[in-house]
XYZ file of C-alpha atoms in Angstrom:
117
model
C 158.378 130.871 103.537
C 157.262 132.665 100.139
C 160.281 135.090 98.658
C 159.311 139.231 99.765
C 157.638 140.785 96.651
C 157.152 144.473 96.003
C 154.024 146.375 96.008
C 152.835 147.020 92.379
C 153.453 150.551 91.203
C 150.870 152.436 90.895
C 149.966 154.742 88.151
C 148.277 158.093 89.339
C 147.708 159.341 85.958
C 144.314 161.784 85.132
C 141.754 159.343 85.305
C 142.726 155.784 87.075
C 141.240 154.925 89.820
C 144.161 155.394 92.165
C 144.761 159.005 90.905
C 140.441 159.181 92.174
C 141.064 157.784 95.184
C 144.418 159.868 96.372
C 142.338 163.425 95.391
C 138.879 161.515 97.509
C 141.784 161.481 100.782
C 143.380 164.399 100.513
C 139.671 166.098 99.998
C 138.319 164.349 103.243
C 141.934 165.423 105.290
C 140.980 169.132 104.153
C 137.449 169.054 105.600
C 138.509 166.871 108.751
C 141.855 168.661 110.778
C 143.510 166.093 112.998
C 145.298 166.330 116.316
C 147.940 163.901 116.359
C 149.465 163.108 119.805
C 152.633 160.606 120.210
C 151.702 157.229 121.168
C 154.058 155.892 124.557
C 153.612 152.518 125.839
C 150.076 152.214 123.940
C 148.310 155.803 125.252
C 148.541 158.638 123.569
C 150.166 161.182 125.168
C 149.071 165.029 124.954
C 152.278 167.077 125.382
C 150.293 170.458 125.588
C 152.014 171.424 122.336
C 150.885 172.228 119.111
C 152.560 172.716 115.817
C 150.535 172.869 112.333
C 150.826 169.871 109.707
C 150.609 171.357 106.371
C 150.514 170.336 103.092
C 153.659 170.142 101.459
C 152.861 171.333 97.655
C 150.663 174.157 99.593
C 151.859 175.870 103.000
C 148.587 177.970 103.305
C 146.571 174.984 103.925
C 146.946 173.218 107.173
C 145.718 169.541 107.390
C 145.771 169.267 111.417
C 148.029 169.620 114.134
C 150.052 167.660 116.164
C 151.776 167.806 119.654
C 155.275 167.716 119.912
C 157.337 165.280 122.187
C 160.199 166.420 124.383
C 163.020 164.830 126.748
C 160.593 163.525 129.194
C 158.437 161.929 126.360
C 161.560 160.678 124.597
C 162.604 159.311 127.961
C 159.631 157.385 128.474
C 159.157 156.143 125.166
C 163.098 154.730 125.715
C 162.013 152.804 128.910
C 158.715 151.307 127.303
C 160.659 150.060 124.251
C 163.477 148.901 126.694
C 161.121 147.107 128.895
C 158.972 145.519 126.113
C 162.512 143.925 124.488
C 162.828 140.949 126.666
C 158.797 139.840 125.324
C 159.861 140.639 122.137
C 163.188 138.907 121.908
C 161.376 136.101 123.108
C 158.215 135.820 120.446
C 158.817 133.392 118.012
C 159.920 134.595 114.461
C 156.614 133.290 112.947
C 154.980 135.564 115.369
C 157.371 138.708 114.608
C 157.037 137.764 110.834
C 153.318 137.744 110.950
C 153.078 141.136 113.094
C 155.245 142.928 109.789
C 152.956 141.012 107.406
C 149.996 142.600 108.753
C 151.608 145.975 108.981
C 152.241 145.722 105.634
C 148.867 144.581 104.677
C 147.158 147.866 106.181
C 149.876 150.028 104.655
C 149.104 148.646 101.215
C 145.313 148.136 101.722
C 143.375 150.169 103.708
C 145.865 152.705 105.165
C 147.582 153.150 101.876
C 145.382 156.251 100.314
C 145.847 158.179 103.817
C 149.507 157.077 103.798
C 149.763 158.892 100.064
C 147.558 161.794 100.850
């Protein structure tokens, strides 16, 4: 197994191509509001409540919304984590190591400029 290793930092100076692609993000979240719902057991799970996401450098502009989760949702998102330990606890570490690798991979690939925006 290779030692972990850092992401590079990245530079968003005027001008770099990271700095280009951050603005291109944030410029598509603007024009495209999201819903975002909590995910229980694998669905998605509309709560039939709705609170603004806005951005933090500027209040008046809201990005989406999102639905809130309560005691019943935290309840049930308790039991599907509780009943999903004993498969986990039982997947081999290569397995559990290669799940975080490839969460990590999207975070710092393809997922990264939404992550940032």
């Amino acid at each position: 197994m290779s030692l972990p290793q850092n992401q590079p930092v990245r530079d968003f100076a005027p001008g770099l191509p990271e700095r280009a692609r951050l603005i291109d993000e944030l410029s598509h979240q603007r024009a495209n509001p999201r819903r975002i719902l909590p995910v229980i057991n694998g669905k998605k799970v509309d709560t039939g409540t709705s609170s603004e996401m806005r951005e933090p450098h500027a209040h008046a502009r809201v990005l989406g919304t999102y639905a809130s989760a309560g005691a019943a949702e935290a309840d049930a998102a308790i039991k599907a984590a509780t009943d999903a330990r004993h498969d986990w606890a039982h997947t081999s570490p290569a397995s559990r190591r290669a799940v975080f690798l490839r969460a990590a991979e999207l975070l710092a690939g393809p997922f990264n400029a939404p992550l940032l925006a």
